[in-house]
PDB file of C-alpha atoms in Angstrom:
ATOM      1  CA  MET A   1    -148.831-136.096   7.238  1.00 67.00           C
ATOM      2  CA  GLY A   2    -150.774-139.019   6.351  1.00 70.00           C
ATOM      3  CA  TRP A   3    -149.754-138.397   2.375  1.00 73.00           C
ATOM      4  CA  PHE A   4    -146.882-138.098   3.476  1.00 75.00           C
ATOM      5  CA  VAL A   5    -146.489-141.794   4.669  1.00 79.00           C
ATOM      6  CA  GLY A   6    -148.402-143.555   2.100  1.00 78.00           C
ATOM      7  CA  GLY A   7    -146.873-141.070  -0.366  1.00 78.00           C
ATOM      8  CA  PHE A   8    -143.020-142.864   0.514  1.00 79.00           C
ATOM      9  CA  VAL A   9    -144.723-146.079   1.176  1.00 81.00           C
ATOM     10  CA  PHE A  10    -146.431-146.454  -2.571  1.00 79.00           C
ATOM     11  CA  GLY A  11    -142.600-145.161  -3.327  1.00 78.00           C
ATOM     12  CA  MET A  12    -140.647-147.886  -1.238  1.00 81.00           C
ATOM     13  CA  MET A  13    -143.346-150.902  -2.714  1.00 81.00           C
ATOM     14  CA  LEU A  14    -143.198-149.061  -6.573  1.00 82.00           C
ATOM     15  CA  ILE A  15    -138.862-149.731  -5.959  1.00 85.00           C
ATOM     16  CA  PRO A  16    -139.089-152.339  -7.221  1.00 84.00           C
ATOM     17  CA  LEU A  17    -141.045-153.020  -9.821  1.00 86.00           C
ATOM     18  CA  ILE A  18    -139.062-150.580 -10.807  1.00 85.00           C
ATOM     19  CA  LEU A  19    -135.989-152.785 -10.843  1.00 83.00           C
ATOM     20  CA  GLY A  20    -137.537-155.702 -11.790  1.00 84.00           C
ATOM     21  CA  VAL A  21    -138.949-153.744 -14.906  1.00 84.00           C
ATOM     22  CA  ALA A  22    -134.998-151.593 -15.712  1.00 82.00           C
ATOM     23  CA  ARG A  23    -134.068-155.435 -15.360  1.00 81.00           C
ATOM     24  CA  PHE A  24    -136.467-156.578 -18.161  1.00 82.00           C
ATOM     25  CA  PHE A  25    -135.623-154.439 -20.637  1.00 82.00           C
ATOM     26  CA  GLY A  26    -131.926-154.502 -20.159  1.00 81.00           C
ATOM     27  CA  LEU A  27    -131.032-151.450 -18.373  1.00 85.00           C
ATOM     28  CA  TYR A  28    -128.820-153.125 -15.874  1.00 87.00           C
ATOM     29  CA  VAL A  29    -127.065-156.301 -14.676  1.00 88.00           C
ATOM     30  CA  CYS A  30    -125.605-158.166 -12.056  1.00 90.00           C
ATOM     31  CA  VAL A  31    -123.006-160.347 -12.587  1.00 90.00           C
ATOM     32  CA  GLY A  32    -121.909-162.801  -9.657  1.00 90.00           C
ATOM     33  CA  GLU A  33    -118.816-164.124  -8.114  1.00 89.00           C
ATOM     34  CA  CYS A  34    -118.006-166.600 -10.811  1.00 89.00           C
ATOM     35  CA  LYS A  35    -120.322-166.158 -13.124  1.00 91.00           C
ATOM     36  CA  SER A  36    -120.182-164.476 -17.065  1.00 92.00           C
ATOM     37  CA  HIS A  37    -123.204-163.518 -19.311  1.00 92.00           C
ATOM     38  CA  VAL A  38    -122.795-164.275 -22.681  1.00 92.00           C
ATOM     39  CA  PHE A  39    -125.871-162.111 -24.430  1.00 91.00           C
ATOM     40  CA  THR A  40    -126.655-162.810 -28.100  1.00 92.00           C
ATOM     41  CA  LEU A  41    -128.709-161.016 -30.373  1.00 89.00           C
ATOM     42  CA  PHE A  42    -130.551-162.157 -33.519  1.00 89.00           C
ATOM     43  CA  GLY A  43    -128.574-165.577 -32.809  1.00 87.00           C
ATOM     44  CA  LYS A  44    -124.497-163.268 -32.818  1.00 90.00           C
ATOM     45  CA  VAL A  45    -122.753-162.785 -29.971  1.00 90.00           C
ATOM     46  CA  ILE A  46    -122.241-159.438 -28.703  1.00 91.00           C
ATOM     47  CA  GLY A  47    -120.509-159.651 -25.473  1.00 89.00           C
ATOM     48  CA  THR A  48    -119.897-161.598 -22.877  1.00 91.00           C
ATOM     49  CA  ILE A  49    -119.384-159.546 -19.094  1.00 91.00           C
ATOM     50  CA  ASP A  50    -117.995-162.077 -16.883  1.00 88.00           C
ATOM     51  CA  GLU A  51    -116.744-159.386 -14.083  1.00 90.00           C
ATOM     52  CA  PRO A  52    -119.131-159.793 -11.094  1.00 90.00           C
ATOM     53  CA  GLY A  53    -120.902-156.056  -9.830  1.00 90.00           C
ATOM     54  CA  LEU A  54    -123.317-154.015 -11.157  1.00 90.00           C
ATOM     55  CA  HIS A  55    -123.259-153.592 -15.005  1.00 90.00           C
ATOM     56  CA  ILE A  56    -124.801-151.759 -18.104  1.00 90.00           C
ATOM     57  CA  PRO A  57    -125.205-153.057 -21.382  1.00 88.00           C
ATOM     58  CA  VAL A  58    -125.996-150.411 -23.203  1.00 87.00           C
ATOM     59  CA  LEU A  59    -122.507-148.360 -21.915  1.00 88.00           C
ATOM     60  CA  ARG A  60    -120.917-151.573 -23.071  1.00 86.00           C
ATOM     61  CA  PHE A  61    -123.086-152.689 -26.795  1.00 87.00           C
ATOM     62  CA  GLY A  62    -124.918-150.172 -26.800  1.00 86.00           C
ATOM     63  CA  GLY A  63    -127.848-149.135 -27.342  1.00 84.00           C
ATOM     64  CA  ARG A  64    -127.768-152.794 -29.666  1.00 86.00           C
ATOM     65  CA  ALA A  65    -128.068-154.129 -25.620  1.00 86.00           C
ATOM     66  CA  MET A  66    -132.243-152.263 -25.586  1.00 85.00           C
ATOM     67  CA  LEU A  67    -132.787-154.930 -28.385  1.00 87.00           C
ATOM     68  CA  VAL A  68    -131.611-158.253 -26.966  1.00 87.00           C
ATOM     69  CA  PRO A  69    -134.825-158.707 -24.385  1.00 87.00           C
ATOM     70  CA  PHE A  70    -136.951-158.342 -27.940  1.00 88.00           C
ATOM     71  CA  PHE A  71    -134.877-160.037 -30.248  1.00 90.00           C
ATOM     72  CA  GLY A  72    -132.206-161.885 -28.834  1.00 88.00           C
ATOM     73  CA  LYS A  73    -131.400-164.122 -25.313  1.00 90.00           C
ATOM     74  CA  SER A  74    -128.648-163.583 -21.859  1.00 89.00           C
ATOM     75  CA  TYR A  75    -126.744-166.782 -21.065  1.00 92.00           C
ATOM     76  CA  VAL A  76    -125.820-166.960 -17.868  1.00 92.00           C
ATOM     77  CA  VAL A  77    -122.322-169.365 -17.441  1.00 92.00           C
ATOM     78  CA  ASP A  78    -121.526-171.249 -14.112  1.00 91.00           C
ATOM     79  CA  THR A  79    -117.910-170.997 -14.154  1.00 91.00           C
ATOM     80  CA  SER A  80    -117.053-172.439 -10.918  1.00 91.00           C
ATOM     81  CA  LEU A  81    -114.070-175.026 -10.456  1.00 90.00           C
ATOM     82  CA  ARG A  82    -116.484-178.164 -11.641  1.00 88.00           C
ATOM     83  CA  GLN A  83    -114.958-181.991 -10.687  1.00 90.00           C
ATOM     84  CA  HIS A  84    -116.059-185.032 -11.641  1.00 89.00           C
ATOM     85  CA  TYR A  85    -114.775-188.502 -10.127  1.00 90.00           C
ATOM     86  CA  LEU A  86    -116.129-191.680 -13.228  1.00 87.00           C
ATOM     87  CA  ARG A  87    -115.774-195.134 -11.539  1.00 85.00           C
ATOM     88  CA  SER A  88    -115.188-198.922 -13.310  1.00 82.00           C
ATOM     89  CA  GLN A  89    -113.665-197.649 -16.024  1.00 83.00           C
ATOM     90  CA  MET A  90    -112.986-201.434 -18.001  1.00 84.00           C
ATOM     91  CA  VAL A  91    -109.489-201.885 -19.090  1.00 83.00           C
ATOM     92  CA  ASN A  92    -107.237-204.855 -19.487  1.00 81.00           C
ATOM     93  CA  SER A  93    -103.740-205.343 -18.840  1.00 78.00           C
ATOM     94  CA  GLU A  94    -101.551-206.201 -20.865  1.00 79.00           C
ATOM     95  CA  GLU A  95    -102.250-209.903 -18.983  1.00 76.00           C
ATOM     96  CA  GLY A  96    -104.740-210.045 -19.924  1.00 77.00           C
ATOM     97  CA  THR A  97    -106.158-209.341 -16.669  1.00 77.00           C
ATOM     98  CA  PRO A  98    -109.523-207.218 -16.383  1.00 80.00           C
ATOM     99  CA  MET A  99    -109.124-204.560 -14.734  1.00 82.00           C
ATOM    100  CA  GLY A 100    -111.239-201.339 -12.917  1.00 84.00           C
ATOM    101  CA  VAL A 101    -110.164-197.783 -13.015  1.00 85.00           C
ATOM    102  CA  GLY A 102    -111.344-195.198 -11.533  1.00 87.00           C
ATOM    103  CA  ILE A 103    -111.034-191.499 -12.649  1.00 89.00           C
ATOM    104  CA  TRP A 104    -110.700-188.345 -10.705  1.00 90.00           C
ATOM    105  CA  TYR A 105    -110.029-184.944 -12.458  1.00 90.00           C
ATOM    106  CA  GLU A 106    -111.674-181.299 -12.309  1.00 90.00           C
ATOM    107  CA  MET A 107    -112.046-178.498 -15.145  1.00 89.00           C
ATOM    108  CA  ARG A 108    -113.815-175.473 -15.901  1.00 90.00           C
ATOM    109  CA  VAL A 109    -115.677-173.728 -18.180  1.00 91.00           C
ATOM    110  CA  THR A 110    -113.046-170.508 -19.335  1.00 90.00           C
ATOM    111  CA  GLU A 111    -114.744-169.778 -22.872  1.00 90.00           C
ATOM    112  CA  PRO A 112    -118.404-168.714 -22.420  1.00 90.00           C
ATOM    113  CA  VAL A 113    -119.265-168.577 -25.760  1.00 91.00           C
ATOM    114  CA  SER A 114    -116.918-171.766 -26.876  1.00 90.00           C
ATOM    115  CA  TYR A 115    -118.841-173.846 -24.462  1.00 90.00           C
ATOM    116  CA  LEU A 116    -122.316-172.805 -25.002  1.00 90.00           C
ATOM    117  CA  PHE A 117    -122.007-172.803 -28.904  1.00 89.00           C
ATOM    118  CA  THR A 118    -119.320-175.016 -29.902  1.00 87.00           C
ATOM    119  CA  ASN A 119    -121.156-178.434 -28.449  1.00 84.00           C
ATOM    120  CA  ALA A 120    -124.768-179.430 -28.009  1.00 85.00           C
ATOM    121  CA  ASN A 121    -123.015-181.124 -24.697  1.00 87.00           C
ATOM    122  CA  PRO A 122    -119.889-180.232 -23.734  1.00 86.00           C
ATOM    123  CA  ASP A 123    -120.179-181.779 -19.804  1.00 86.00           C
ATOM    124  CA  GLY A 124    -121.340-185.442 -21.813  1.00 88.00           C
ATOM    125  CA  SER A 125    -118.639-185.004 -24.460  1.00 88.00           C
ATOM    126  CA  LEU A 126    -115.406-184.359 -21.098  1.00 87.00           C
ATOM    127  CA  GLN A 127    -116.447-186.900 -19.825  1.00 87.00           C
ATOM    128  CA  ALA A 128    -116.523-189.446 -22.760  1.00 89.00           C
ATOM    129  CA  ASN A 129    -113.011-187.949 -23.236  1.00 88.00           C
ATOM    130  CA  VAL A 130    -111.514-188.783 -20.346  1.00 88.00           C
ATOM    131  CA  THR A 131    -113.074-191.823 -20.929  1.00 87.00           C
ATOM    132  CA  SER A 132    -112.072-192.668 -23.858  1.00 87.00           C
ATOM    133  CA  SER A 133    -108.284-191.712 -23.308  1.00 87.00           C
ATOM    134  CA  THR A 134    -108.312-193.253 -19.907  1.00 85.00           C
ATOM    135  CA  ILE A 135    -108.443-196.307 -21.544  1.00 85.00           C
ATOM    136  CA  SER A 136    -107.074-196.046 -24.613  1.00 85.00           C
ATOM    137  CA  THR A 137    -103.403-194.951 -22.452  1.00 84.00           C
ATOM    138  CA  LEU A 138    -104.225-198.249 -19.881  1.00 82.00           C
ATOM    139  CA  SER A 139    -105.143-201.082 -22.055  1.00 82.00           C
ATOM    140  CA  ASN A 140    -102.760-203.163 -23.288  1.00 81.00           C
ATOM    141  CA  LEU A 141    -100.124-202.214 -20.238  1.00 79.00           C
ATOM    142  CA  GLU A 142     -98.467-204.401 -17.610  1.00 80.00           C
ATOM    143  CA  MET A 143     -99.870-204.896 -14.813  1.00 77.00           C
ATOM    144  CA  GLU A 144     -96.540-204.010 -12.731  1.00 78.00           C
ATOM    145  CA  LYS A 145     -96.417-200.225 -14.751  1.00 80.00           C
ATOM    146  CA  MET A 146    -100.131-199.566 -14.352  1.00 78.00           C
ATOM    147  CA  LEU A 147    -100.358-200.665 -10.686  1.00 77.00           C
ATOM    148  CA  GLU A 148     -97.382-198.438  -9.982  1.00 79.00           C
ATOM    149  CA  ASP A 149     -97.428-195.162 -12.269  1.00 83.00           C
ATOM    150  CA  ARG A 150    -100.902-193.556 -12.169  1.00 81.00           C
ATOM    151  CA  HIS A 151     -99.183-190.482 -11.395  1.00 84.00           C
ATOM    152  CA  SER A 152     -97.575-190.705 -14.548  1.00 85.00           C
ATOM    153  CA  LEU A 153    -100.365-191.711 -16.914  1.00 85.00           C
ATOM    154  CA  SER A 154    -102.516-189.481 -15.288  1.00 86.00           C
ATOM    155  CA  ARG A 155    -100.477-186.528 -17.195  1.00 86.00           C
ATOM    156  CA  THR A 156    -100.655-188.675 -19.845  1.00 88.00           C
ATOM    157  CA  VAL A 157    -104.251-188.745 -19.791  1.00 87.00           C
ATOM    158  CA  ARG A 158    -104.535-185.071 -19.128  1.00 87.00           C
ATOM    159  CA  GLU A 159    -102.060-183.889 -22.020  1.00 88.00           C
ATOM    160  CA  THR A 160    -104.494-185.559 -24.793  1.00 88.00           C
ATOM    161  CA  VAL A 161    -107.696-184.644 -23.291  1.00 87.00           C
ATOM    162  CA  SER A 162    -106.516-180.633 -22.762  1.00 87.00           C
ATOM    163  CA  PRO A 163    -106.217-179.542 -26.865  1.00 87.00           C
ATOM    164  CA  LEU A 164    -110.334-181.286 -27.348  1.00 86.00           C
ATOM    165  CA  SER A 165    -111.788-179.814 -24.252  1.00 86.00           C
ATOM    166  CA  GLU A 166    -110.201-176.442 -24.832  1.00 87.00           C
ATOM    167  CA  LYS A 167    -112.041-176.139 -28.180  1.00 87.00           C
ATOM    168  CA  TRP A 168    -115.734-176.625 -25.754  1.00 87.00           C
ATOM    169  CA  GLY A 169    -114.530-173.617 -23.299  1.00 88.00           C
ATOM    170  CA  TYR A 170    -112.932-175.938 -20.653  1.00 88.00           C
ATOM    171  CA  THR A 171    -109.721-175.885 -19.105  1.00 88.00           C
ATOM    172  CA  LEU A 172    -108.548-178.861 -17.258  1.00 86.00           C
ATOM    173  CA  GLY A 173    -107.019-178.848 -13.848  1.00 86.00           C
ATOM    174  CA  SER A 174    -105.602-181.948 -12.537  1.00 86.00           C
ATOM    175  CA  VAL A 175    -105.903-185.340 -13.379  1.00 87.00           C
ATOM    176  CA  TYR A 176    -105.680-188.216 -11.362  1.00 88.00           C
ATOM    177  CA  ILE A 177    -106.198-192.365 -11.872  1.00 85.00           C
ATOM    178  CA  ARG A 178    -107.568-193.297  -8.335  1.00 82.00           C
ATOM    179  CA  LYS A 179    -107.769-196.363  -7.972  1.00 80.00           C
ATOM    180  CA  VAL A 180    -106.772-198.972 -10.296  1.00 80.00           C
ATOM    181  CA  ALA A 181    -108.049-202.775  -9.026  1.00 79.00           C
ATOM    182  CA  PHE A 182    -108.778-206.164  -9.821  1.00 77.00           C
ATOM    183  CA  THR A 183    -112.764-207.005 -11.046  1.00 74.00           C
ATOM    184  CA  ASP A 184    -112.651-210.875 -11.036  1.00 72.00           C
ATOM    185  CA  ARG A 185    -112.864-212.129  -7.741  1.00 75.00           C
ATOM    186  CA  LEU A 186    -111.464-215.791  -8.289  1.00 77.00           C
ATOM    187  CA  MET A 187    -108.932-213.955  -9.743  1.00 74.00           C
ATOM    188  CA  VAL A 188    -108.613-212.033  -5.985  1.00 75.00           C
ATOM    189  CA  ASP A 189    -108.925-214.419  -4.067  1.00 81.00           C
ATOM    190  CA  ASN A 190    -105.780-216.512  -5.846  1.00 79.00           C
ATOM    191  CA  ILE A 191    -103.885-213.601  -6.170  1.00 78.00           C
ATOM    192  CA  THR A 192    -104.773-212.956  -2.180  1.00 82.00           C
ATOM    193  CA  GLU A 193    -103.180-216.369  -1.392  1.00 87.00           C
ATOM    194  CA  LYS A 194    -100.121-216.296  -3.955  1.00 87.00           C
ATOM    195  CA  VAL A 195     -99.103-213.247  -1.426  1.00 87.00           C
ATOM    196  CA  VAL A 196     -99.781-215.389   1.468  1.00 91.00           C
ATOM    197  CA  LYS A 197     -98.057-217.993  -0.165  1.00 92.00           C
ATOM    198  CA  ARG A 198     -95.264-216.076  -0.482  1.00 91.00           C
ATOM    199  CA  LEU A 199     -95.221-213.743   2.804  1.00 93.00           C
ATOM    200  CA  VAL A 200     -94.884-217.384   4.717  1.00 94.00           C
ATOM    201  CA  GLN A 201     -91.901-218.492   2.660  1.00 93.00           C
ATOM    202  CA  VAL A 202     -90.255-214.964   2.589  1.00 94.00           C
ATOM    203  CA  THR A 203     -91.088-214.943   6.528  1.00 94.00           C
ATOM    204  CA  SER A 204     -89.480-218.005   6.539  1.00 94.00           C
ATOM    205  CA  ALA A 205     -86.720-217.915   4.803  1.00 94.00           C
ATOM    206  CA  MET A 206     -85.686-214.673   6.789  1.00 94.00           C
ATOM    207  CA  LYS A 207     -86.325-217.005  10.153  1.00 94.00           C
ATOM    208  CA  GLN A 208     -83.803-219.585   9.017  1.00 94.00           C
ATOM    209  CA  ASP A 209     -81.542-216.794   8.076  1.00 95.00           C
ATOM    210  CA  GLY A 210     -81.264-215.291  11.552  1.00 94.00           C
ATOM    211  CA  GLU A 211     -80.310-218.906  12.512  1.00 94.00           C
ATOM    212  CA  ASN A 212     -77.828-219.380  10.679  1.00 95.00           C
ATOM    213  CA  ARG A 213     -76.329-215.941  11.188  1.00 95.00           C
ATOM    214  CA  VAL A 214     -76.544-216.386  15.544  1.00 95.00           C
ATOM    215  CA  GLY A 215     -75.027-219.954  14.781  1.00 94.00           C
ATOM    216  CA  LEU A 216     -72.145-218.527  13.335  1.00 95.00           C
ATOM    217  CA  ILE A 217     -71.270-215.631  15.457  1.00 95.00           C
ATOM    218  CA  LYS A 218     -71.600-218.513  18.282  1.00 94.00           C
ATOM    219  CA  SER A 219     -69.657-220.025  16.432  1.00 94.00           C
ATOM    220  CA  GLU A 220     -66.866-217.684  15.349  1.00 94.00           C
ATOM    221  CA  THR A 221     -67.203-216.577  19.108  1.00 94.00           C
ATOM    222  CA  ALA A 222     -66.043-219.559  20.460  1.00 94.00           C
ATOM    223  CA  PHE A 223     -62.978-219.854  18.187  1.00 94.00           C
ATOM    224  CA  LYS A 224     -61.851-216.942  19.076  1.00 94.00           C
ATOM    225  CA  VAL A 225     -61.988-217.510  23.153  1.00 94.00           C
ATOM    226  CA  SER A 226     -60.515-221.612  22.692  1.00 93.00           C
ATOM    227  CA  GLN A 227     -57.633-219.228  20.241  1.00 92.00           C
ATOM    228  CA  LYS A 228     -57.267-216.532  23.310  1.00 91.00           C
ATOM    229  CA  MET A 229     -57.114-219.027  26.122  1.00 92.00           C
ATOM    230  CA  ALA A 230     -54.524-221.609  24.211  1.00 92.00           C
ATOM    231  CA  GLU A 231     -52.223-218.577  23.293  1.00 90.00           C
ATOM    232  CA  ALA A 232     -52.618-217.962  27.190  1.00 89.00           C
ATOM    233  CA  SER A 233     -51.940-221.751  28.981  1.00 88.00           C
ATOM    234  CA  ALA A 234     -49.215-221.723  26.424  1.00 89.00           C
ATOM    235  CA  SER A 235     -47.549-218.513  27.669  1.00 89.00           C
ATOM    236  CA  ARG A 236     -48.220-219.357  31.599  1.00 85.00           C
ATOM    237  CA  PRO A 237     -45.191-221.731  31.660  1.00 86.00           C
ATOM    238  CA  LYS A 238     -42.964-218.980  30.263  1.00 87.00           C
ATOM    239  CA  ILE A 239     -44.381-215.848  32.871  1.00 88.00           C
ATOM    240  CA  VAL A 240     -44.041-218.325  35.844  1.00 83.00           C
ATOM    241  CA  GLY A 241     -40.774-219.163  35.121  1.00 86.00           C
ATOM    242  CA  LYS A 242     -39.810-215.240  34.638  1.00 87.00           C
ATOM    243  CA  ALA A 243     -41.417-215.057  38.400  1.00 85.00           C
ATOM    244  CA  LEU A 244     -39.134-217.161  39.593  1.00 82.00           C
ATOM    245  CA  ASN A 245     -36.412-216.088  38.084  1.00 85.00           C
ATOM    246  CA  GLU A 246     -36.904-212.742  38.991  1.00 86.00           C
ATOM    247  CA  ILE A 247     -37.455-214.505  43.157  1.00 82.00           C
ATOM    248  CA  ALA A 248     -34.286-216.202  43.163  1.00 82.00           C
ATOM    249  CA  ALA A 249     -32.663-213.438  41.992  1.00 84.00           C
ATOM    250  CA  VAL A 250     -33.474-211.636  45.352  1.00 82.00           C
ATOM    251  CA  ASP A 251     -33.577-214.111  47.157  1.00 82.00           C
ATOM    252  CA  LYS A 252     -33.280-218.255  47.330  1.00 82.00           C
ATOM    253  CA  GLU A 253     -34.625-219.520  50.204  1.00 84.00           C
ATOM    254  CA  ILE A 254     -38.433-217.338  48.962  1.00 84.00           C
ATOM    255  CA  LEU A 255     -38.125-219.501  45.647  1.00 81.00           C
ATOM    256  CA  ASP A 256     -37.447-222.569  47.551  1.00 85.00           C
ATOM    257  CA  THR A 257     -40.453-221.849  50.205  1.00 86.00           C
ATOM    258  CA  VAL A 258     -42.373-220.902  47.486  1.00 81.00           C
ATOM    259  CA  LEU A 259     -41.340-224.267  44.966  1.00 83.00           C
ATOM    260  CA  SER A 260     -42.718-225.878  48.105  1.00 86.00           C
ATOM    261  CA  VAL A 261     -46.011-225.250  48.499  1.00 86.00           C
ATOM    262  CA  MET A 262     -46.062-225.624  44.622  1.00 82.00           C
ATOM    263  CA  GLU A 263     -45.016-229.502  45.283  1.00 84.00           C
ATOM    264  CA  VAL A 264     -47.986-229.353  47.961  1.00 83.00           C
ATOM    265  CA  ASP A 265     -50.379-228.060  46.174  1.00 85.00           C
ATOM    266  CA  ALA A 266     -49.492-230.650  43.281  1.00 84.00           C
ATOM    267  CA  LEU A 267     -49.502-233.022  46.111  1.00 83.00           C
ATOM    268  CA  ILE A 268     -53.086-232.452  47.645  1.00 83.00           C
ATOM    269  CA  ALA A 269     -54.165-231.816  43.854  1.00 84.00           C
ATOM    270  CA  SER A 270     -53.672-235.316  42.830  1.00 84.00           C
ATOM    271  CA  ASN A 271     -55.701-236.970  45.723  1.00 79.00           C
ATOM    272  CA  ALA A 272     -52.631-238.499  46.962  1.00 75.00           C
ATOM    273  CA  SER A 273     -52.166-239.901  50.536  1.00 74.00           C
ATOM    274  CA  VAL A 274     -49.038-237.557  52.575  1.00 67.00           C
ATOM    275  CA  ASP A 275     -47.819-239.227  55.407  1.00 71.00           C
ATOM    276  CA  LEU A 276     -45.769-236.239  58.088  1.00 69.00           C
ATOM    277  CA  LEU A 277     -43.158-237.765  60.299  1.00 68.00           C
ATOM    278  CA  PRO A 278     -41.360-235.097  63.030  1.00 68.00           C
ATOM    279  CA  GLU A 279     -38.237-234.203  62.123  1.00 68.00           C
ATOM    280  CA  SER A 280     -36.899-235.321  65.902  1.00 65.00           C
ATOM    281  CA  SER A 281     -38.121-238.586  66.388  1.00 60.00           C
ATOM    282  CA  ASN A 282     -36.315-242.230  66.208  1.00 59.00           C
ATOM    283  CA  LEU A 283     -39.243-244.545  65.841  1.00 56.00           C
ATOM    284  CA  LEU A 284     -40.156-245.971  62.708  1.00 55.00           C
ATOM    285  CA  LEU A 285     -43.330-245.671  61.504  1.00 53.00           C
ATOM    286  CA  GLN A 286     -46.007-247.907  59.244  1.00 52.00           C
ATOM    287  CA  VAL A 287     -46.772-245.451  56.613  1.00 50.00           C
ATOM    288  CA  GLY A 288     -49.243-246.064  54.684  1.00 51.00           C
ATOM    289  CA  SER A 289     -52.244-248.889  54.394  1.00 50.00           C
ATOM    290  CA  ASP A 290     -52.150-252.244  55.121  1.00 49.00           C
ATOM    291  CA  LYS A 291     -52.186-252.883  51.854  1.00 48.00           C
ATOM    292  CA  GLN A 292     -49.708-250.396  50.584  1.00 48.00           C
ATOM    293  CA  SER A 293     -47.753-252.374  53.625  1.00 47.00           C
ATOM    294  CA  GLY A 294     -48.816-256.037  52.227  1.00 45.00           C
ATOM    295  CA  VAL A 295     -47.173-254.712  49.000  1.00 43.00           C
ATOM    296  CA  ARG A 296     -44.133-253.289  50.484  1.00 45.00           C
ATOM    297  CA  ARG A 297     -43.627-256.388  52.119  1.00 46.00           C
ATOM    298  CA  ARG A 298     -43.990-258.838  49.593  1.00 45.00           C
ATOM    299  CA  ALA A 299     -41.361-256.663  47.646  1.00 41.00           C
ATOM    300  CA  GLY A 300     -39.069-257.375  50.417  1.00 42.00           C
ATOM    301  CA  ASN A 301     -38.891-260.720  50.348  1.00 45.00           C
ATOM    302  CA  ASP A 302     -38.781-260.833  46.627  1.00 43.00           C
ATOM    303  CA  ALA A 303     -35.988-258.894  47.061  1.00 37.00           C
TER     304      ALA A 303
END
């Protein structure tokens, strides 16, 4: 029993050693996710494995795979998506204003062999290519276009960079000009001051325009009201006359009463003094104030 347990433990310890030796001699290879293995022999590429999982190179490349550990090399290339952001790339606008530009782009390796052997520094070359393409695309553009048309300018940069990046084994994804900013602090302060002044002017103009509109509405409303009041005043005698004619057609006594009431109302409205005499009185009453009486007496004497 003891020999069995000892043999089992020794076998379990021997398995990693055997797997390591088999891996060293290239009998198998484990390819990870977003990884690509490139096999070379005597300075030449014999094949590439980019499918994740366990693979046996001998079955793919024949007996040459057994010589790779001694006369060749196996390269592991990362093919996952990579993102880069290049900050403060200097360009000049058409107006001569220095501007700082930020460029974001993403790429992935789709041709591992070209990535390994076409360019000694593909990452640095790609960044330099993106930078130079951005500067050549944005330089001497109008500042307004540079600030507003970044989407179309980003597509232009991508179309310019893509052919050369594909030769280096890259596939360029999205490219976007994320930031366009002024680099001169004094210029920023001047522009800010101009914007503030312009906002004040626009605010004052809007306020004055609103007040003018309110005044115009008020005057138009007052004119329409006065016009309607004049029309009503002009039509009042006609309406009153028509009503009196209708009353007279029904009963003349009612018309006389209405006229009397209207006459009394007119006298009351004029603040004139009114003396009422009983109809059956035989006495002669002096009517009016003393002043009026004096006037009447002088009138009698003059007569």
